[in-house]
PDB file of C-alpha atoms in Angstrom:
ATOM      1  CA  UNK D  25     -48.788  96.984 -54.997  1.00  0.00           C
ATOM      2  CA  UNK D  26     -46.029  97.749 -57.459  1.00  0.00           C
ATOM      3  CA  UNK D  27     -46.690 100.405 -60.088  1.00  0.00           C
ATOM      4  CA  UNK D  28     -44.618 100.656 -63.251  1.00  0.00           C
ATOM      5  CA  UNK D  29     -47.009 102.819 -65.239  1.00  0.00           C
ATOM      6  CA  UNK D  30     -45.751 104.427 -68.411  1.00  0.00           C
ATOM      7  CA  UNK D  31     -47.087 106.548 -71.216  1.00  0.00           C
ATOM      8  CA  UNK D  32     -46.154 107.327 -74.788  1.00  0.00           C
ATOM      9  CA  UNK D  33     -44.556 110.566 -75.919  1.00  0.00           C
ATOM     10  CA  UNK D  34     -46.777 113.590 -76.212  1.00  0.00           C
ATOM     11  CA  UNK D  35     -45.232 116.696 -77.691  1.00  0.00           C
ATOM     12  CA  UNK D  36     -48.483 118.604 -78.157  1.00  0.00           C
ATOM     13  CA  UNK D  37     -51.043 117.379 -75.606  1.00  0.00           C
ATOM     14  CA  UNK D  38     -50.874 117.544 -71.834  1.00  0.00           C
ATOM     15  CA  UNK D  39     -50.298 114.157 -70.179  1.00  0.00           C
ATOM     16  CA  UNK D  40     -52.466 113.164 -67.215  1.00  0.00           C
ATOM     17  CA  UNK D  41     -52.600 109.372 -67.570  1.00  0.00           C
ATOM     18  CA  UNK D  42     -50.005 108.705 -64.852  1.00  0.00           C
ATOM     19  CA  UNK D  43     -51.511 110.942 -62.177  1.00  0.00           C
ATOM     20  CA  UNK D  44     -55.082 109.957 -63.084  1.00  0.00           C
ATOM     21  CA  UNK D  45     -54.295 106.232 -62.917  1.00  0.00           C
ATOM     22  CA  UNK D  46     -52.338 106.664 -59.688  1.00  0.00           C
ATOM     23  CA  UNK D  47     -55.218 108.534 -58.066  1.00  0.00           C
ATOM     24  CA  UNK D  48     -57.589 105.695 -59.056  1.00  0.00           C
ATOM     25  CA  UNK D  49     -55.101 103.064 -57.875  1.00  0.00           C
ATOM     26  CA  UNK D  50     -54.686 104.750 -54.472  1.00  0.00           C
ATOM     27  CA  UNK D  51     -58.453 104.846 -53.981  1.00  0.00           C
ATOM     28  CA  UNK D  52     -58.776 101.166 -54.930  1.00  0.00           C
ATOM     29  CA  UNK D  53     -55.951 100.286 -52.539  1.00  0.00           C
ATOM     30  CA  UNK D  54     -57.721 102.126 -49.706  1.00  0.00           C
ATOM     31  CA  UNK D  55     -60.979 100.292 -50.440  1.00  0.00           C
ATOM     32  CA  UNK D  56     -59.186  96.928 -50.345  1.00  0.00           C
ATOM     33  CA  UNK D  57     -57.035  97.808 -47.287  1.00  0.00           C
ATOM     34  CA  UNK D  58     -53.804  97.467 -49.274  1.00  0.00           C
ATOM     35  CA  UNK D  59     -51.166  99.723 -47.733  1.00  0.00           C
ATOM     36  CA  UNK D  60     -47.848  99.092 -49.511  1.00  0.00           C
ATOM     37  CA  UNK D  61     -47.008 100.895 -52.754  1.00  0.00           C
ATOM     38  CA  UNK D  62     -43.712 100.958 -54.619  1.00  0.00           C
ATOM     39  CA  UNK D  63     -43.964 103.201 -57.660  1.00  0.00           C
ATOM     40  CA  UNK D  64     -41.398 103.633 -60.427  1.00  0.00           C
ATOM     41  CA  UNK D  65     -41.195 107.154 -61.869  1.00  0.00           C
ATOM     42  CA  UNK D  66     -37.819 108.266 -63.203  1.00  0.00           C
ATOM     43  CA  UNK D  67     -34.736 110.403 -62.849  1.00  0.00           C
ATOM     44  CA  UNK D  68     -35.893 113.923 -63.598  1.00  0.00           C
ATOM     45  CA  UNK D  69     -39.059 113.769 -61.490  1.00  0.00           C
ATOM     46  CA  UNK D  70     -39.340 115.902 -58.368  1.00  0.00           C
ATOM     47  CA  UNK D  71     -36.087 116.834 -56.681  1.00  0.00           C
ATOM     48  CA  UNK D  72     -34.110 114.562 -59.018  1.00  0.00           C
ATOM     49  CA  UNK D  73     -34.595 117.104 -61.828  1.00  0.00           C
ATOM     50  CA  UNK D  74     -31.262 118.509 -62.942  1.00  0.00           C
ATOM     51  CA  UNK D  75     -29.243 115.346 -62.321  1.00  0.00           C
ATOM     52  CA  UNK D  76     -29.502 113.643 -65.714  1.00  0.00           C
ATOM     53  CA  UNK D  77     -26.519 115.235 -67.382  1.00  0.00           C
ATOM     54  CA  UNK D  78     -26.306 118.213 -69.736  1.00  0.00           C
ATOM     55  CA  UNK D  79     -28.081 116.808 -72.836  1.00  0.00           C
ATOM     56  CA  UNK D  80     -30.823 115.106 -70.829  1.00  0.00           C
ATOM     57  CA  UNK D  81     -31.475 118.078 -68.538  1.00  0.00           C
ATOM     58  CA  UNK D  82     -31.243 120.832 -71.179  1.00  0.00           C
ATOM     59  CA  UNK D  83     -32.737 119.172 -74.260  1.00  0.00           C
ATOM     60  CA  UNK D  84     -34.462 115.829 -73.762  1.00  0.00           C
ATOM     61  CA  UNK D  85     -36.332 116.514 -70.532  1.00  0.00           C
ATOM     62  CA  UNK D  86     -37.728 119.954 -71.371  1.00  0.00           C
ATOM     63  CA  UNK D  87     -38.415 119.483 -75.070  1.00  0.00           C
ATOM     64  CA  UNK D  88     -39.216 115.782 -75.462  1.00  0.00           C
ATOM     65  CA  UNK D  89     -40.275 114.486 -72.048  1.00  0.00           C
ATOM     66  CA  UNK D  90     -41.514 117.682 -70.381  1.00  0.00           C
ATOM     67  CA  UNK D  91     -45.229 116.897 -70.457  1.00  0.00           C
ATOM     68  CA  UNK D  92     -44.651 113.364 -69.175  1.00  0.00           C
ATOM     69  CA  UNK D  93     -42.439 114.537 -66.332  1.00  0.00           C
ATOM     70  CA  UNK D  94     -44.904 117.209 -65.268  1.00  0.00           C
ATOM     71  CA  UNK D  95     -47.387 114.359 -64.891  1.00  0.00           C
ATOM     72  CA  UNK D  96     -44.815 112.242 -63.040  1.00  0.00           C
ATOM     73  CA  UNK D  97     -44.492 115.171 -60.604  1.00  0.00           C
ATOM     74  CA  UNK D  98     -48.280 115.135 -60.107  1.00  0.00           C
ATOM     75  CA  UNK D  99     -48.167 111.346 -59.738  1.00  0.00           C
ATOM     76  CA  UNK D 100     -45.524 111.604 -57.019  1.00  0.00           C
ATOM     77  CA  UNK D 101     -47.547 114.301 -55.230  1.00  0.00           C
ATOM     78  CA  UNK D 102     -50.608 112.008 -55.203  1.00  0.00           C
ATOM     79  CA  UNK D 103     -48.525 109.239 -53.651  1.00  0.00           C
ATOM     80  CA  UNK D 104     -46.980 111.487 -51.014  1.00  0.00           C
ATOM     81  CA  UNK D 105     -50.416 112.843 -50.037  1.00  0.00           C
ATOM     82  CA  UNK D 106     -51.787 109.319 -49.597  1.00  0.00           C
ATOM     83  CA  UNK D 107     -51.787 107.467 -46.308  1.00  0.00           C
ATOM     84  CA  UNK D 108     -49.999 104.526 -47.915  1.00  0.00           C
ATOM     85  CA  UNK D 109     -46.651 102.975 -47.017  1.00  0.00           C
ATOM     86  CA  UNK D 110     -44.948 104.245 -50.150  1.00  0.00           C
ATOM     87  CA  UNK D 111     -41.575 104.270 -51.841  1.00  0.00           C
ATOM     88  CA  UNK D 112     -41.010 106.135 -55.102  1.00  0.00           C
ATOM     89  CA  UNK D 113     -38.175 104.627 -57.136  1.00  0.00           C
ATOM     90  CA  UNK D 114     -36.398 106.844 -59.680  1.00  0.00           C
ATOM     91  CA  UNK D 115     -34.204 104.799 -62.005  1.00  0.00           C
ATOM     92  CA  UNK D 116     -31.621 106.491 -64.195  1.00  0.00           C
ATOM     93  CA  UNK D 117     -31.562 105.766 -67.959  1.00  0.00           C
ATOM     94  CA  UNK D 118     -32.942 102.245 -68.531  1.00  0.00           C
ATOM     95  CA  UNK D 119     -30.943  99.679 -70.495  1.00  0.00           C
ATOM     96  CA  UNK D 120     -31.449  96.055 -71.452  1.00  0.00           C
ATOM     97  CA  UNK D 121     -29.229  93.294 -70.197  1.00  0.00           C
ATOM     98  CA  UNK D 122     -28.867  90.974 -67.251  1.00  0.00           C
ATOM     99  CA  UNK D 123     -28.956  92.056 -63.646  1.00  0.00           C
ATOM    100  CA  UNK D 124     -25.557  93.180 -62.414  1.00  0.00           C
ATOM    101  CA  UNK D 125     -26.338  93.447 -58.721  1.00  0.00           C
ATOM    102  CA  UNK D 126     -24.154  96.566 -58.670  1.00  0.00           C
ATOM    103  CA  UNK D 127     -26.690  99.245 -57.780  1.00  0.00           C
ATOM    104  CA  UNK D 128     -26.142 102.655 -56.250  1.00  0.00           C
ATOM    105  CA  UNK D 129     -29.205 103.722 -54.250  1.00  0.00           C
ATOM    106  CA  UNK D 130     -29.289 107.251 -52.909  1.00  0.00           C
ATOM    107  CA  UNK D 131     -31.447 110.160 -51.886  1.00  0.00           C
ATOM    108  CA  UNK D 132     -28.371 112.392 -51.686  1.00  0.00           C
ATOM    109  CA  UNK D 133     -28.175 113.638 -55.260  1.00  0.00           C
ATOM    110  CA  UNK D 134     -25.038 115.749 -54.832  1.00  0.00           C
ATOM    111  CA  UNK D 135     -22.667 114.891 -57.656  1.00  0.00           C
ATOM    112  CA  UNK D 136     -25.164 112.694 -59.528  1.00  0.00           C
ATOM    113  CA  UNK D 137     -25.076 113.399 -63.275  1.00  0.00           C
ATOM    114  CA  UNK D 138     -26.726 110.841 -65.502  1.00  0.00           C
ATOM    115  CA  UNK D 139     -26.085 107.154 -65.339  1.00  0.00           C
ATOM    116  CA  UNK D 140     -27.904 104.063 -66.469  1.00  0.00           C
ATOM    117  CA  UNK D 141     -29.356 100.907 -64.964  1.00  0.00           C
ATOM    118  CA  UNK D 142     -30.546  97.625 -66.399  1.00  0.00           C
ATOM    119  CA  UNK D 143     -34.239  96.883 -66.297  1.00  0.00           C
ATOM    120  CA  UNK D 144     -33.367  93.619 -64.527  1.00  0.00           C
ATOM    121  CA  UNK D 145     -31.614  95.530 -61.725  1.00  0.00           C
ATOM    122  CA  UNK D 146     -34.631  97.854 -61.404  1.00  0.00           C
ATOM    123  CA  UNK D 147     -36.915  94.824 -61.127  1.00  0.00           C
ATOM    124  CA  UNK D 148     -34.766  93.222 -58.444  1.00  0.00           C
ATOM    125  CA  UNK D 149     -34.533  96.454 -56.465  1.00  0.00           C
ATOM    126  CA  UNK D 150     -38.273  97.123 -56.624  1.00  0.00           C
ATOM    127  CA  UNK D 151     -39.213  93.608 -55.490  1.00  0.00           C
ATOM    128  CA  UNK D 152     -36.676  93.765 -52.665  1.00  0.00           C
ATOM    129  CA  UNK D 153     -37.905  97.184 -51.578  1.00  0.00           C
ATOM    130  CA  UNK D 154     -41.521  96.050 -51.651  1.00  0.00           C
ATOM    131  CA  UNK D 155     -40.670  93.321 -49.159  1.00  0.00           C
ATOM    132  CA  UNK D 156     -38.036  95.028 -46.997  1.00  0.00           C
ATOM    133  CA  UNK D 157     -39.329  98.636 -46.759  1.00  0.00           C
ATOM    134  CA  UNK D 158     -35.778  99.955 -46.404  1.00  0.00           C
ATOM    135  CA  UNK D 159     -36.642 103.200 -48.286  1.00  0.00           C
ATOM    136  CA  UNK D 160     -40.114 103.747 -46.809  1.00  0.00           C
ATOM    137  CA  UNK D 161     -41.433 107.302 -47.421  1.00  0.00           C
ATOM    138  CA  UNK D 162     -38.403 108.117 -49.563  1.00  0.00           C
ATOM    139  CA  UNK D 163     -37.668 108.597 -53.265  1.00  0.00           C
ATOM    140  CA  UNK D 164     -34.310 106.969 -53.979  1.00  0.00           C
ATOM    141  CA  UNK D 165     -32.557 107.347 -57.300  1.00  0.00           C
ATOM    142  CA  UNK D 166     -31.082 104.054 -58.487  1.00  0.00           C
ATOM    143  CA  UNK D 167     -28.306 103.575 -61.005  1.00  0.00           C
ATOM    144  CA  UNK D 168     -25.690 100.951 -61.825  1.00  0.00           C
ATOM    145  CA  UNK D 169     -22.232 101.554 -60.412  1.00  0.00           C
TER     146      UNK D 169
END
C-alpha cells in the first residue's frame, strides 16, 4: 500500500486525520494480510525537523503547519509501531514539473537545509521503493540535487 494522505491547514483546531486514518489503514492491512507500506509524510516530521531552512523552521512550521506536523509525528509513530514492512518518505518542498531523475535520498541529515523536489520525482521514488524495499524500516528525506 502507498499512502499519500494530506490534510488542509488548521490554525485553530488540533489535526488528527492523518494519524486516525493511518491507524485504520494499518488495521485493514493486517486483516487483509497486506504487509508493505510506503507512506509520504514530509520534511519537518520526526527527526527531519530543523532541516527546512530558517524561514521554514522558524516561521512556517511552528506557526502555519505546526498542528499538521504534530499529527504527522503521530502518524509516523503508528507506522513504526506496526508490524508492517514500512518506509516513511519525507520529501522536501514539493514543486510541479517533470521528473528530473536527479534525487538525493538520505537518512543522514547533517548539512541538509531546505531544498525542493518535483512531485513527479516523488512519485517515481515512492513506486520504486515500494517494489525494491531499499529503504525498509527507514525514513529517508528526498530532494532534487
